[in-house]
Amino acid sequence: MTYPAFHNLIGGEWVPAASGKTILNLNPANHNDLVGEFPSSHGEDVERAVEAAKKAFRTWRLTPAPKRAEVLRRTGALLQERKEKFAREMTREMGKVLAETRGDVQEAIDEAFYVAGEGRRLFGVTTPSELENKFCMSVRMPVGVVGLITPWNFPMAIPSWKLFPALVAGNTCVIKPATDTPLSVYNLVQTLVDAGLPPGVVNIVCGSGSGAGSALVEHPDVRAISFTGSSAVGSHVGQSAARGFKQVSLEMGGKNAQIVMNDANLDLALDGALWGAFGTTGQRCTATSRILLQKGIAAEFTEKFVARAKKLKVGNGLDETVEVGPQVNAAQIETSAMYVEIAREEGAKLLTGGRALAGGEYAHGTFFEPTVFANVKPAMRIAREEVFGPVVSLIEFETFEEAVEIANSIDYGLSTALYTKDVNRAFAAIRDLEAGITYINAPTIGAEVHLPFGGVKQTGNGHREGLGAIDFFTTWKAVYVDYSDKLQRAQIDNAE
Ligand code: UN1
């Protein structure tokens, strides 16, 4: 079978990796469908990309921010035209169903228009000086060359969360896409180029984390790293970036709880749980992986939830009737299978699923059954560790306080959801759930681009995407203008 060959983008030129080596991009629903080959890059390629980004920074940082924003506005408009094509290509390389890949491209469109508006804001502050005839202000400056390392589960949305704010703020970028989903980053960056982005402002270096990712994190001229991925890799990235005193934004795992109280609208809670747990085949960092059920509704919820999980149609995401696509690769299937074993050994009760799907339409892909465990205790590994697959745990509780305690008893803190009609409880949950995101009467997934996105504890290191991204991709400069025509010494000349 023939398939296209893609190259790195360095200084506006499409070039192969210095090693000449490539990585094949497969359709996870059908491994005989080869999406393309992409460069397997290493230090030398990263070196060239950073050089190109440094060169481009000299002029991009001087381009007025509203003009930089124009490129993003045009990018948003072009993405609207290309949405269907890009969604189909994303389903082919990543697997999630078309409705979701359309949503993923839409998220990049939303981000483009949202951040384009930032071109006419990028606000700083002015404040009075303690001295006479002196003016004080703070202005946002670009950081410089930034390195972006992006995951496969939101192949276009998450790169757009990083690229667009970095660009509007005047930075130049080297992006390393996930090896499973580089095509969506190509599509995004090609659209930026078509919208008028000058050469070298964004460079793509494809390859593995150990090959290209580490070289990017370690490069002395890369001043900031924005990473989304697992906590294990994120810890490594954070430590390595810290050695070079780089700014680093880490967006990592979750073990997100949906709490259902006795007074909840049960059908709504069921819809939310099903979407939160099995949307994107459970491969979201915000996926619902624990459903906490108050005793009064636990039996009814469990029965209905399992019945609906069993009915979910698993298959090729390009088929519009399919509800759950494949997992992205064989390693993810192994992880799901491993956690099924762990849960069984711990004494959790498997109510449905638990196996990889094989044969027939599943013969050439990496599919896993929607899987539900009951009798899960908060101390079990299946209740604490991220699976990143269609595996969900049901945990029962007596009181609201107990539910909050269980929800908070893990190392992660990304998303949480509470289903209740009690407004007092809702506000207590907003206050007490240890998570970067809390939903009331809505599932744990579904964040919008203009709110802060990120989490606490081992989910992140304090930065936020969305609303917080401009803070990460800019550095403050304090400016003092003394128009007194004499030496004025702060803290000394005006002392009481
Ligand atoms: C992720 O969970 O990996 O909030 C990102 C959502 C999407 C983004 C999720 N807008 O579900």
Short mmCIF file of C-alpha atoms in Angstrom, two decimals, residues 64-299:
data_model
loop_
_atom_site.label_atom_id
_atom_site.label_comp_id
_atom_site.label_asym_id
_atom_site.label_seq_id
_atom_site.Cartn_x
_atom_site.Cartn_y
_atom_site.Cartn_z
CA PRO A 64 2.17 44.40 16.37
CA ALA A 65 0.05 42.02 18.42
CA PRO A 66 -3.19 42.96 16.56
CA LYS A 67 -1.43 41.96 13.32
CA ARG A 68 -0.28 38.68 14.84
CA ALA A 69 -3.88 38.16 15.91
CA GLU A 70 -5.06 38.71 12.32
CA VAL A 71 -3.20 35.53 11.33
CA LEU A 72 -5.16 33.67 14.00
CA ARG A 73 -8.47 35.15 12.88
CA ARG A 74 -7.78 34.03 9.31
CA THR A 75 -6.69 30.63 10.64
CA GLY A 76 -10.04 30.28 12.43
CA ALA A 77 -11.91 31.09 9.22
CA LEU A 78 -9.84 28.61 7.17
CA LEU A 79 -10.32 25.91 9.81
CA GLN A 80 -14.08 26.40 9.48
CA GLU A 81 -13.78 25.66 5.75
CA ARG A 82 -11.55 22.66 6.36
CA LYS A 83 -13.39 21.30 9.41
CA GLU A 84 -14.93 18.22 7.82
CA LYS A 85 -11.75 17.15 6.03
CA PHE A 86 -9.59 17.60 9.12
CA ALA A 87 -12.13 15.79 11.32
CA ARG A 88 -12.11 12.79 8.98
CA GLU A 89 -8.33 12.71 8.87
CA MET A 90 -8.22 12.94 12.66
CA THR A 91 -10.61 10.01 13.07
CA ARG A 92 -8.41 8.05 10.69
CA GLU A 93 -5.23 8.64 12.65
CA MET A 94 -6.61 8.76 16.20
CA GLY A 95 -9.81 6.70 16.14
CA LYS A 96 -12.37 8.77 18.03
CA VAL A 97 -15.77 9.09 16.39
CA LEU A 98 -16.50 11.78 13.81
CA ALA A 99 -18.83 13.80 16.04
CA GLU A 100 -15.91 14.13 18.46
CA THR A 101 -13.23 14.91 15.91
CA ARG A 102 -15.51 17.60 14.51
CA GLY A 103 -15.68 18.89 18.08
CA ASP A 104 -11.89 18.76 18.32
CA VAL A 105 -11.46 20.91 15.19
CA GLN A 106 -14.24 23.20 16.48
CA GLU A 107 -12.28 23.64 19.69
CA ALA A 108 -9.30 24.86 17.65
CA ILE A 109 -11.63 27.25 15.76
CA ASP A 110 -13.03 28.58 19.06
CA GLU A 111 -9.50 28.99 20.38
CA ALA A 112 -8.43 30.89 17.24
CA PHE A 113 -11.21 33.45 17.55
CA TYR A 114 -10.90 33.71 21.32
CA VAL A 115 -7.15 34.29 21.23
CA ALA A 116 -7.38 36.59 18.19
CA GLY A 117 -9.25 38.99 20.46
CA GLU A 118 -6.31 38.89 22.83
CA GLY A 119 -4.25 40.71 20.20
CA ARG A 120 -6.03 43.91 21.20
CA ARG A 121 -5.81 43.24 24.93
CA LEU A 122 -2.62 41.69 26.32
CA PHE A 123 -3.30 44.04 29.19
CA GLY A 124 -0.69 45.18 31.65
CA VAL A 125 -1.23 47.44 34.66
CA THR A 126 -0.27 50.96 35.62
CA THR A 127 0.13 51.90 39.25
CA PRO A 128 1.23 55.05 41.11
CA SER A 129 4.87 55.49 42.02
CA GLU A 130 5.89 56.19 45.61
CA LEU A 131 7.96 59.07 44.21
CA GLU A 132 6.89 62.32 42.59
CA ASN A 133 7.01 62.77 38.85
CA LYS A 134 7.55 59.12 38.21
CA PHE A 135 5.36 56.79 36.15
CA CYS A 136 5.06 53.03 36.69
CA MET A 137 3.61 50.34 34.48
CA SER A 138 4.03 46.69 33.70
CA VAL A 139 3.94 45.28 30.20
CA ARG A 140 3.77 41.75 28.85
CA MET A 141 6.76 40.59 26.84
CA PRO A 142 7.06 37.37 24.83
CA VAL A 143 9.15 34.66 26.46
CA GLY A 144 11.11 33.83 23.28
CA VAL A 145 11.37 30.40 21.68
CA VAL A 146 8.89 28.02 23.28
CA GLY A 147 8.71 24.24 23.01
CA LEU A 148 5.30 22.56 22.82
CA ILE A 149 4.80 18.85 23.41
CA THR A 150 1.30 17.70 22.61
CA PRO A 151 -0.75 14.52 23.18
CA TRP A 152 -2.71 12.26 20.86
CA ASN A 153 -6.14 12.41 22.50
CA PHE A 154 -6.98 15.96 21.37
CA PRO A 155 -4.71 16.07 18.32
CA MET A 156 -5.72 19.55 17.12
CA ALA A 157 -7.49 21.19 20.08
CA ILE A 158 -4.63 20.88 22.54
CA PRO A 159 -1.95 22.04 20.06
CA SER A 160 -4.19 25.07 19.38
CA TRP A 161 -4.43 25.81 23.14
CA LYS A 162 -0.67 26.14 23.16
CA LEU A 163 0.23 27.51 19.72
CA PHE A 164 -2.31 30.32 19.47
CA PRO A 165 -1.66 32.07 22.80
CA ALA A 166 2.10 31.59 22.33
CA LEU A 167 1.88 33.23 18.90
CA VAL A 168 -0.36 36.16 19.76
CA ALA A 169 2.04 37.00 22.59
CA GLY A 170 4.94 37.19 20.13
CA ASN A 171 6.75 33.92 20.83
CA THR A 172 8.05 31.57 18.17
CA CYS A 173 7.44 27.86 18.54
CA VAL A 174 8.83 24.40 18.01
CA ILE A 175 6.08 21.84 18.34
CA LYS A 176 6.56 18.10 18.78
CA PRO A 177 3.32 16.26 18.09
CA ALA A 178 2.46 12.85 19.58
CA THR A 179 3.79 10.07 17.33
CA ASP A 180 0.26 8.64 17.03
CA THR A 181 -1.35 11.83 15.70
CA PRO A 182 1.08 14.12 13.86
CA LEU A 183 -1.20 14.65 10.84
CA SER A 184 -3.62 16.84 12.80
CA VAL A 185 -0.73 19.08 13.86
CA TYR A 186 0.38 19.27 10.22
CA ASN A 187 -3.13 20.27 9.24
CA LEU A 188 -3.24 22.92 11.95
CA VAL A 189 0.17 24.39 11.17
CA GLN A 190 -0.38 24.27 7.40
CA THR A 191 -3.54 26.31 8.02
CA LEU A 192 -1.55 28.87 10.02
CA VAL A 193 0.93 29.08 7.15
CA ASP A 194 -1.90 29.51 4.62
CA ALA A 195 -3.28 32.27 6.84
CA GLY A 196 -0.02 34.18 6.48
CA LEU A 197 2.22 33.00 9.31
CA PRO A 198 5.81 33.93 8.38
CA PRO A 199 8.44 31.15 7.95
CA GLY A 200 10.13 29.92 11.12
CA VAL A 201 7.50 31.26 13.50
CA VAL A 202 6.16 27.73 13.99
CA ASN A 203 8.38 24.72 13.35
CA ILE A 204 7.31 21.09 13.55
CA VAL A 205 9.68 18.38 14.69
CA CYS A 206 8.16 14.90 14.69
CA GLY A 207 9.49 11.99 16.67
CA SER A 208 9.43 10.17 19.95
CA GLY A 209 9.70 11.74 23.38
CA SER A 210 13.15 10.30 23.96
CA GLY A 211 14.31 11.26 20.44
CA ALA A 212 12.89 14.72 19.86
CA GLY A 213 11.00 15.65 23.04
CA SER A 214 13.96 15.45 25.41
CA ALA A 215 16.19 17.41 23.05
CA LEU A 216 13.58 20.16 22.95
CA VAL A 217 13.18 20.27 26.73
CA GLU A 218 16.95 20.34 27.22
CA HIS A 219 17.79 22.90 24.54
CA PRO A 220 19.28 25.95 26.27
CA ASP A 221 17.64 28.43 23.89
CA VAL A 222 14.11 27.14 24.49
CA ARG A 223 12.83 29.39 27.24
CA ALA A 224 9.51 27.72 28.07
CA ILE A 225 8.02 24.26 27.71
CA SER A 226 4.32 23.51 27.59
CA PHE A 227 3.61 19.81 27.96
CA THR A 228 0.41 17.76 28.04
CA GLY A 229 0.69 14.04 28.72
CA SER A 230 1.09 11.51 31.50
CA SER A 231 2.23 12.42 35.02
CA ALA A 232 5.16 9.99 34.69
CA VAL A 233 6.56 11.78 31.62
CA GLY A 234 5.52 15.19 32.97
CA SER A 235 7.58 14.69 36.10
CA HIS A 236 10.61 13.97 33.93
CA VAL A 237 9.92 16.99 31.69
CA GLY A 238 9.48 19.23 34.73
CA GLN A 239 12.74 18.17 36.34
CA SER A 240 14.69 18.44 33.15
CA ALA A 241 13.25 21.90 32.38
CA ALA A 242 14.00 23.03 35.92
CA ARG A 243 17.69 22.27 35.41
CA GLY A 244 17.70 24.88 32.64
CA PHE A 245 15.57 27.33 34.71
CA LYS A 246 12.82 27.21 32.12
CA GLN A 247 9.20 28.06 32.62
CA VAL A 248 7.29 24.83 32.36
CA SER A 249 3.57 24.16 32.18
CA LEU A 250 2.56 20.56 32.86
CA GLU A 251 -0.93 19.29 32.13
CA MET A 252 -1.28 15.68 33.16
CA GLY A 253 -3.46 12.87 34.45
CA GLY A 254 -6.82 12.63 36.10
CA LYS A 255 -9.00 10.15 37.97
CA ASN A 256 -12.16 12.13 37.71
CA ALA A 257 -15.20 11.49 39.88
CA GLN A 258 -18.84 12.00 39.09
CA ILE A 259 -20.87 12.08 42.31
CA VAL A 260 -24.55 11.16 42.09
CA MET A 261 -26.75 12.08 45.07
CA ASN A 262 -30.07 10.44 45.91
CA ASP A 263 -31.93 13.58 44.84
CA ALA A 264 -30.28 13.76 41.40
CA ASN A 265 -32.14 13.61 38.13
CA LEU A 266 -31.11 10.01 37.50
CA ASP A 267 -31.57 9.99 33.74
CA LEU A 268 -29.45 13.11 33.45
CA ALA A 269 -26.77 11.55 35.67
CA LEU A 270 -26.84 8.40 33.52
CA ASP A 271 -26.45 10.38 30.30
CA GLY A 272 -23.56 12.31 31.84
CA ALA A 273 -21.80 9.25 33.20
CA LEU A 274 -22.04 7.37 29.93
CA TRP A 275 -20.67 10.30 27.95
CA GLY A 276 -18.01 11.11 30.54
CA ALA A 277 -16.77 7.53 30.88
CA PHE A 278 -16.93 6.26 27.31
CA GLY A 279 -16.69 9.41 25.18
CA THR A 280 -13.30 9.42 23.41
CA THR A 281 -13.16 5.75 24.53
CA GLY A 282 -12.27 7.01 28.01
CA GLN A 283 -9.09 8.58 26.68
CA ARG A 284 -9.51 12.10 28.04
CA CYS A 285 -7.59 13.40 30.99
CA THR A 286 -11.01 14.66 32.10
CA ALA A 287 -12.74 11.29 31.52
CA THR A 288 -15.08 10.04 34.23
CA SER A 289 -13.29 7.08 35.73
CA ARG A 290 -15.04 6.93 39.11
CA ILE A 291 -18.78 7.15 39.59
CA LEU A 292 -19.66 7.75 43.23
CA LEU A 293 -23.21 6.62 43.97
CA GLN A 294 -25.23 7.48 47.05
CA LYS A 295 -26.73 4.29 48.52
CA GLY A 296 -30.36 5.21 47.79
CA ILE A 297 -29.92 5.27 44.01
CA ALA A 298 -26.90 2.96 43.63
CA ALA A 299 -28.77 -0.22 42.63
#
